[in-house]
Coordinates of C-alpha atoms and ligand atoms in Angstrom, one line a residue:
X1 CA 66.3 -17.1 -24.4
X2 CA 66.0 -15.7 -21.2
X3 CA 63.6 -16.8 -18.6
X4 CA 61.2 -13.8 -18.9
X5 CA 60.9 -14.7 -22.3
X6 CA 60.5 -17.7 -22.3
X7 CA 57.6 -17.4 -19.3
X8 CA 56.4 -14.5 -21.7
X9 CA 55.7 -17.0 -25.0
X10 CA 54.7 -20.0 -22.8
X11 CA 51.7 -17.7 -20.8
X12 CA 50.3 -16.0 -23.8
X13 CA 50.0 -19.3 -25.8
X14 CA 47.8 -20.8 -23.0
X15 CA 46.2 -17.4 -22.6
X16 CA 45.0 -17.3 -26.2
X17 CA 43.0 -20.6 -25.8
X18 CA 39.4 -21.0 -25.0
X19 CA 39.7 -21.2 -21.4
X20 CA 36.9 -20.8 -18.1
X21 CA 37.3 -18.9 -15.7
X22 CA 38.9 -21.4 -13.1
X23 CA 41.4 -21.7 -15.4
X24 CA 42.2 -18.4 -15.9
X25 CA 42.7 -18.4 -12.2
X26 CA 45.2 -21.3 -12.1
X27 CA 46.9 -19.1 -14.5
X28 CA 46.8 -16.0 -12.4
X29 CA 48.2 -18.1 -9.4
X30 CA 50.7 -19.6 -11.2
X31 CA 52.4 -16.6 -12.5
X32 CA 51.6 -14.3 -9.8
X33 CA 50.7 -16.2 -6.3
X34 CA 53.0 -15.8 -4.0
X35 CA 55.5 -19.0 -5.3
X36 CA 54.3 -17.6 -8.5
X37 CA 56.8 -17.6 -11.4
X38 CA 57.1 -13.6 -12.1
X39 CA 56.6 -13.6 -8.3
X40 CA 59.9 -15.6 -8.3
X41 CA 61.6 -13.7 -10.6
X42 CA 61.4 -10.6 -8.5
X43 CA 63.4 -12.3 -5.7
X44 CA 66.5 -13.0 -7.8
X45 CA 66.5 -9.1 -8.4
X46 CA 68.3 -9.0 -5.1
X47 CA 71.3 -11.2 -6.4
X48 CA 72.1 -9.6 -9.8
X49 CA 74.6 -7.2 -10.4
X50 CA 74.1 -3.6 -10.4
X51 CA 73.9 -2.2 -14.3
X52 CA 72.2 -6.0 -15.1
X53 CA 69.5 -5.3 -12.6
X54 CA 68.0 -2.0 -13.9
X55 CA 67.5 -3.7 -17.3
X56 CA 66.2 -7.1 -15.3
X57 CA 63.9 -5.0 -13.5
X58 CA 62.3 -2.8 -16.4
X59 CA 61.9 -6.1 -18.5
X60 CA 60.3 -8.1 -16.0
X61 CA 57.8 -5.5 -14.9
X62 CA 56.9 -4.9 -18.9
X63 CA 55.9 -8.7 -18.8
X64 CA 54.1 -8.5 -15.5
X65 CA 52.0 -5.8 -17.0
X66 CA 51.3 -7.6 -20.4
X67 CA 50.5 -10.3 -18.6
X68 CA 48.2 -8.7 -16.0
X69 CA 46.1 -6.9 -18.3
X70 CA 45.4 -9.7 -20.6
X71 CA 44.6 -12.2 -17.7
X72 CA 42.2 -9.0 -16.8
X73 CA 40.6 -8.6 -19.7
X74 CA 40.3 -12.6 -20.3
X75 CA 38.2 -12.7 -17.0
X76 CA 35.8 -9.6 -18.1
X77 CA 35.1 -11.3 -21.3
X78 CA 34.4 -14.6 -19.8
X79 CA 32.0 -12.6 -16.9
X80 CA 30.1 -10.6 -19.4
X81 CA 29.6 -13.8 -21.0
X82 CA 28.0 -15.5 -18.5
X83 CA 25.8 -12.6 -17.9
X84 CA 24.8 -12.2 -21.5
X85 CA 24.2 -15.6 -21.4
X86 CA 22.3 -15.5 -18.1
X87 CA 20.1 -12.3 -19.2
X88 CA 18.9 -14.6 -22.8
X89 CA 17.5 -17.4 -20.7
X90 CA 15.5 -14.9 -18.4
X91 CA 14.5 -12.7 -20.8
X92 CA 10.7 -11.6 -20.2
X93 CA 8.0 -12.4 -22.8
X94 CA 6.5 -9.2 -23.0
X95 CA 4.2 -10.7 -25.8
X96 CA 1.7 -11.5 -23.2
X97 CA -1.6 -9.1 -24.1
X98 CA -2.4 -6.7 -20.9
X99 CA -5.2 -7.5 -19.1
X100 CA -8.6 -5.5 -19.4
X101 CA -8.2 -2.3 -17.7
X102 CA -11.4 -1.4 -15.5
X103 CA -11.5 2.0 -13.9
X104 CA -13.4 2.2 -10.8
X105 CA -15.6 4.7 -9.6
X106 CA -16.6 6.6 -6.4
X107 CA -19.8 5.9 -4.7
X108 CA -22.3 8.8 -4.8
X109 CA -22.5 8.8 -1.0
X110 CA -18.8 8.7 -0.3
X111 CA -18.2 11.8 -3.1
X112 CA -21.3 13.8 -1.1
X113 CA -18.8 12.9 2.3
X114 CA -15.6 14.7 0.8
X115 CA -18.1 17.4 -0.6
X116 CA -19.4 17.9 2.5
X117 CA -15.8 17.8 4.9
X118 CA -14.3 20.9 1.9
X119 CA -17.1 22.9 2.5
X120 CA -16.9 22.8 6.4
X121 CA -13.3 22.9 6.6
X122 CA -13.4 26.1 4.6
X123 CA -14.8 28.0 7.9
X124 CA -12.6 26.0 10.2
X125 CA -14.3 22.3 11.2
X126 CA -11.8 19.5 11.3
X127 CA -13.2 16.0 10.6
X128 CA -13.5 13.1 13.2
X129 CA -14.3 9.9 13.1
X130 CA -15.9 7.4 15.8
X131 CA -16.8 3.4 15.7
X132 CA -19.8 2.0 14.6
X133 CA -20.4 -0.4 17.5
X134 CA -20.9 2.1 20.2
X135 CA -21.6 1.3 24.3
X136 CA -24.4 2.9 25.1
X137 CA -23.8 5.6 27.5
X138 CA -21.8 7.9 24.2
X139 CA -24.7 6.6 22.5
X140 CA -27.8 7.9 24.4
X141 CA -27.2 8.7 28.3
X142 CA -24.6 11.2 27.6
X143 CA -26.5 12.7 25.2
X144 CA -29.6 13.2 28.1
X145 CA -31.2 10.2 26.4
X146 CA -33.6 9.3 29.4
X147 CA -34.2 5.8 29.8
X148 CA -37.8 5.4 28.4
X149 CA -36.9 7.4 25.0
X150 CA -38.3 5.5 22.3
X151 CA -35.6 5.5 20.6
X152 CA -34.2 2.9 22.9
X153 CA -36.3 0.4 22.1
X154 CA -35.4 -2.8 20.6
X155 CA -37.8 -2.0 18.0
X156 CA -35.4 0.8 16.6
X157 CA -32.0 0.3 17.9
X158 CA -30.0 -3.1 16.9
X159 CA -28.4 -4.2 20.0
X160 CA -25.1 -6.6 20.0
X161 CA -25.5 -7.7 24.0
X162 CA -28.6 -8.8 25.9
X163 CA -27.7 -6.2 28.8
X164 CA -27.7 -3.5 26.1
X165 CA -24.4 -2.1 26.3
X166 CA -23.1 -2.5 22.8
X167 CA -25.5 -1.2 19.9
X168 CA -24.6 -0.2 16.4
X169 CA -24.5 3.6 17.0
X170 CA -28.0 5.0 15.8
X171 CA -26.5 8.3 15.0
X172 CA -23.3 10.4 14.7
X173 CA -24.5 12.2 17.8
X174 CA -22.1 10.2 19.9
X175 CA -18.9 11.4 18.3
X176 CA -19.7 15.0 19.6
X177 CA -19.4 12.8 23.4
X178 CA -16.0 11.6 22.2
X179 CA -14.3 14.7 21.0
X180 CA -15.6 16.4 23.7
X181 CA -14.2 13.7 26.6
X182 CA -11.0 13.6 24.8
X183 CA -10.3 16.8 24.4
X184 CA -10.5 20.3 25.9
X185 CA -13.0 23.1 24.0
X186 CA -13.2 25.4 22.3
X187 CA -14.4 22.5 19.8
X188 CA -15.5 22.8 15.8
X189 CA -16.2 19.3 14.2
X190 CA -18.0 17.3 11.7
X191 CA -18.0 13.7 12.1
X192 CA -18.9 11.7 8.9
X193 CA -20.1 7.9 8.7
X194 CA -22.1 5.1 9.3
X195 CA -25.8 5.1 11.2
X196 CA -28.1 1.8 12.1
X197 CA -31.4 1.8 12.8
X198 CA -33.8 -1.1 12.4
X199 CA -36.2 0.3 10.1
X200 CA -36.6 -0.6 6.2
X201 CA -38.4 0.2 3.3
X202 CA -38.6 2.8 0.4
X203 CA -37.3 5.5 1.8
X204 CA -35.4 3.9 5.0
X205 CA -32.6 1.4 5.0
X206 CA -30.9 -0.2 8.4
X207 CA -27.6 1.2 7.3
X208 CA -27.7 4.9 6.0
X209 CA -25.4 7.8 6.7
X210 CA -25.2 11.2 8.5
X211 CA -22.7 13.7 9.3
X212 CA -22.8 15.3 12.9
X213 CA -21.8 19.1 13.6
X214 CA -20.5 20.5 16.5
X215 CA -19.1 24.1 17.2
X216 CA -18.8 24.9 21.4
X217 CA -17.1 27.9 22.5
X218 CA -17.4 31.2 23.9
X219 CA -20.7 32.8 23.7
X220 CA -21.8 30.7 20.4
X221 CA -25.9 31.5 19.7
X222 CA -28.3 30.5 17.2
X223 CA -27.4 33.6 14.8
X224 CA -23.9 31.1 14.4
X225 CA -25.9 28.1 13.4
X226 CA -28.3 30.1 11.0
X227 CA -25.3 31.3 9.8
X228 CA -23.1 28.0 9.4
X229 CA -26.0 25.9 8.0
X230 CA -27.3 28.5 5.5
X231 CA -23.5 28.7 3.5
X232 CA -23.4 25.2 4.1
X233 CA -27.0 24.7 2.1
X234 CA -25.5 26.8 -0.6
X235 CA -22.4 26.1 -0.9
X236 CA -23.8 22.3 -1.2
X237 CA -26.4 22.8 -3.7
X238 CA -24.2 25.2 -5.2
X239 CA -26.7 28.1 -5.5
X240 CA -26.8 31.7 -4.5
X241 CA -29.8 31.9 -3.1
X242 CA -31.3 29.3 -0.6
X243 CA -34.6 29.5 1.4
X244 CA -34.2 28.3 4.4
X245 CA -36.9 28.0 7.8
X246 CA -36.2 26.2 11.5
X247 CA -39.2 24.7 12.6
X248 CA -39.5 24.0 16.7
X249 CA -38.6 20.5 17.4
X250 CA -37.2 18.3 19.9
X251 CA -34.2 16.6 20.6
X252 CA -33.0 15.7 24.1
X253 CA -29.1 16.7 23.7
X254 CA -30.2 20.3 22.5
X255 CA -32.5 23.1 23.8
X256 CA -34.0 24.6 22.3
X257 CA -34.3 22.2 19.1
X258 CA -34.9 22.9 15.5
X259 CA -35.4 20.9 12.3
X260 CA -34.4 22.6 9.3
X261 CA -36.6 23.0 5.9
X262 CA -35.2 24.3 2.5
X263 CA -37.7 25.0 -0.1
X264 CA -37.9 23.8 -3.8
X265 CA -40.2 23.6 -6.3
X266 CA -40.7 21.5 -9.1
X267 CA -39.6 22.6 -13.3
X268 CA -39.9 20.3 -16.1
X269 CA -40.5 17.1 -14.0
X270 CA -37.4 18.0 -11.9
X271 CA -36.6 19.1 -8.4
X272 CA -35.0 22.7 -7.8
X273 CA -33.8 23.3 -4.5
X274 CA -33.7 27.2 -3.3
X275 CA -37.0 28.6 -4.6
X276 CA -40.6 27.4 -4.9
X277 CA -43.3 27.0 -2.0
X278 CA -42.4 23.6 -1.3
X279 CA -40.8 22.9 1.8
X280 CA -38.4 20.0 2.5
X281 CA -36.9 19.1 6.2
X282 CA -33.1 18.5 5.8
X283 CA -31.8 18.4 8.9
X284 CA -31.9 18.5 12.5
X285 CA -30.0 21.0 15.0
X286 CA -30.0 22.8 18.3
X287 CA -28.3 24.5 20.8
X288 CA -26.3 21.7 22.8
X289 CA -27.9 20.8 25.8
X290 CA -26.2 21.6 29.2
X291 CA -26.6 18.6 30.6
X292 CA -24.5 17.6 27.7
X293 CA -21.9 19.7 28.2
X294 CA -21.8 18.9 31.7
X295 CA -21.8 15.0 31.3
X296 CA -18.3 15.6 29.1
X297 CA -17.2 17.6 32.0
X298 CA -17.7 21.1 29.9
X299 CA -18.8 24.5 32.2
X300 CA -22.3 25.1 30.4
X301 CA -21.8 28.9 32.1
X302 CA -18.5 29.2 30.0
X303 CA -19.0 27.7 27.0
X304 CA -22.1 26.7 24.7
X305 CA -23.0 26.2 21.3
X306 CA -25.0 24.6 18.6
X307 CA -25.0 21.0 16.9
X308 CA -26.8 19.7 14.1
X309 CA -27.4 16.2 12.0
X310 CA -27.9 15.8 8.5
X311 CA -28.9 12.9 6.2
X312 CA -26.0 12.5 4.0
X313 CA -27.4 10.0 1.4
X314 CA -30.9 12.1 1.8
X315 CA -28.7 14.8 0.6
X316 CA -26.9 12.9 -2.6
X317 CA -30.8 12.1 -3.5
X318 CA -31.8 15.2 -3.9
X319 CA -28.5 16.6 -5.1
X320 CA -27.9 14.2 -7.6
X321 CA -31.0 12.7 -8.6
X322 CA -31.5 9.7 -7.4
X323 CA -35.1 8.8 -6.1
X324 CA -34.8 5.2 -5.0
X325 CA -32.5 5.2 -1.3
X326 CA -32.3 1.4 -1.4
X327 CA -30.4 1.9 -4.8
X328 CA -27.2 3.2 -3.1
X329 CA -26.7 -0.3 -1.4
X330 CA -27.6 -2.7 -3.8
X331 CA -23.9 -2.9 -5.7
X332 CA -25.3 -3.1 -9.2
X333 CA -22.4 -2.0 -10.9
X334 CA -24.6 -0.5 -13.5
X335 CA -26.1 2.0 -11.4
X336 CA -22.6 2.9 -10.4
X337 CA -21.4 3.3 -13.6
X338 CA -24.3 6.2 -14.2
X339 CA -24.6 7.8 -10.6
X340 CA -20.3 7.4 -9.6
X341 CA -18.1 10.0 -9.9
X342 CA -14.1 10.1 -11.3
X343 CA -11.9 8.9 -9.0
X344 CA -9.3 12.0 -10.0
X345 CA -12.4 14.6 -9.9
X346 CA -11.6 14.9 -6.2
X347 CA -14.1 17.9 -5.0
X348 CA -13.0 21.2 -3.6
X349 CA -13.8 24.8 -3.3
X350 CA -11.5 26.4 -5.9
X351 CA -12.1 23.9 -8.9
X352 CA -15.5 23.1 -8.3
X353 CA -17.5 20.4 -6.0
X354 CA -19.2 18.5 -8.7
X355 CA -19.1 18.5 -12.2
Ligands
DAH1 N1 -29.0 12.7 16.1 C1 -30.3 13.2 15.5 C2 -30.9 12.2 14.7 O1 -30.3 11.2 14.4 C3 -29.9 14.4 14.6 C4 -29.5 15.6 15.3 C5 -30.4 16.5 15.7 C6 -28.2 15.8 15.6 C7 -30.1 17.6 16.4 C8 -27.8 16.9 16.4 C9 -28.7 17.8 16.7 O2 -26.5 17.1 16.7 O3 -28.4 18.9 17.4 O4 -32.1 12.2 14.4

């Protein structure tokens, strides 16, 4: 028997055992490493003679292959093996019951927000935002807050220094001094969030929210705030009609000042906003004072404009019904429940603001 044979018989006997895979890689080193026996037999090619070689060669190489592909296949089998094996043991128990599934709601005040920001960005305000602490020069003295204003007193503004510097903003009013100083006009903003005051009872709450409106450019008049404030009513309390009076007020960052009515009237028990001879004050505005202007280093001779604050959660109250303020901050996750909103049932102008 010749050599090749005889390596032939001897491999695939030890190859058919139940081997692991280091074995199997003794095996492939033995016949093919470099001292390797086939290895071996392919140097004595060189010394045969010519007509045996060709047969030599073809034999070997029909061996080599055999051999190859079964060592091959041996250490597939013995891989997916292990991983078979490896996948049982860390198999997940999906037997395990889900846990309760709780959707969440939006908050009344924070669905009145996004209301609010689609129906002003639909005639061209961008949103911005400022801090709740605020120092107190965005906070009153740029807005020509003199110094004996009564709303500076301790009584009605929560101070976080004993010099007075830092306060919890008391309106949104200082995010028009921020846009204004960080930027260059013309300038079209709401500015959303958080107000503090230290005031509290039924209708009143130390935290409560407004939204801020500012629109400077060139030759801006009241007609432009009548106009803005009017489609804003409407479009708010989603109504075609809206009746609407500015009654003379004052405000020291605007001149002249107005605060804004709506009327309503009462059917069945319930509140209807647009008609009636009931009058309700919603907001307040102005023309922006230009001292203002000129403290955020505006020209008052080039450009002017209005400004107005509203009430958000006075807003969501009448909107949506809700007739106790201090409900809106309690977290009873009942009231929630009734008053929230779909977290999906995101508002805007083309499918509707509330539903
Ligand atoms: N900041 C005022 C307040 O909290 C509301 C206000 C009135 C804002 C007139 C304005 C404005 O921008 O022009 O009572």
């Amino acid at each position: 028997m010749s050599d090749i044979k005889k390596i032939k018989d001897e491999f695939l006997l030890r190859l058919k055992k139940n081997l692991d895979l280091n074995q199997v890689n003794q095996i492939k080193t033995e016949l093919f490493g470099k001292t390797g026996l086939i290895s071996s037999q392919f140097k004595q090619l060189g010394k045969l003679a010519e007509d045996e070689r060709k047969k030599f060669a073809s034999d070997l190489n029909l061996v080599k292959n055999e051999l190859e592909d079964l060592i091959t296949t041996k250490i597939n089998d013995i891989e997916t093996k292990e991983i078979n094996k490896k996948l049982e043991k860390e198999k997940i128990d999906i037997t395990l019951p889900e846990r309760p599934f709780i959707q969440g709601k939006i908050h009344p005040v924070s669905q009145v927000i996004d209301e609010i920001s689609s129906i002003f960005s639909e005639i061209g305000f961008s949103v911005e935002e400022g801090p709740d602490v605020e120092n107190e020069y965005n906070n009153f003295t740029a807005l020509n807050t003199p110094d004996n204003h009564p709303a500076r007193d301790m009584h009605d503004t929560f101070y976080l220094d004993d010099a007075k510097e830092l306060l919890l903003r008391t309106h949104t009013s200082p995010v028009q001094i921020r846009t204004m100083l960080n930027n260059k006009p013309p300038f079209k903003i709401i500015a959303p969030g958080r107000t503090y005051r230290s005031d509290s009872d039924q209708t009143h709450t130390p935290m409560f929210h407004q939204v801020e409106g500012l629109h400077i450019d060139k030759k801006i008049n009241m007609g432009h705030l009548k106009g803005c404030l009017n489609y804003f009513i409407k479009e708010f309390f989603e109504v075609d009609k809206i009746k609407m009076r500015f009654r003379p007020s004052h405000f020291p960052f605007t001149e002249p000042s107005a605060e804004v009515d709506i009327g309503y009237e009462i059917k069945d028990g319930k509140i209807v906003i647009g008609e009636g001879d009931k009058w309700l004050e919603v907001l307040g505005c102005g023309m922006v004072h230009p001292n203002v202007l000129k403290n955020v280093k505006v020209n008052p001779d080039e450009f002017q404009g209005y400004a107005f604050g509203i009430g958000i959660d006075r807003l969501a109250m009448l909107k949506y019904g809700i007739n106790d303020l201090r409900a809106f901050f309690d977290c009873d996750y009942r009231w929630l429940n009734h008053f929230g909103f779909d977290p999906i049932d995101v508002p805007t102008n083309y499918r509707g603001l509330s539903r």
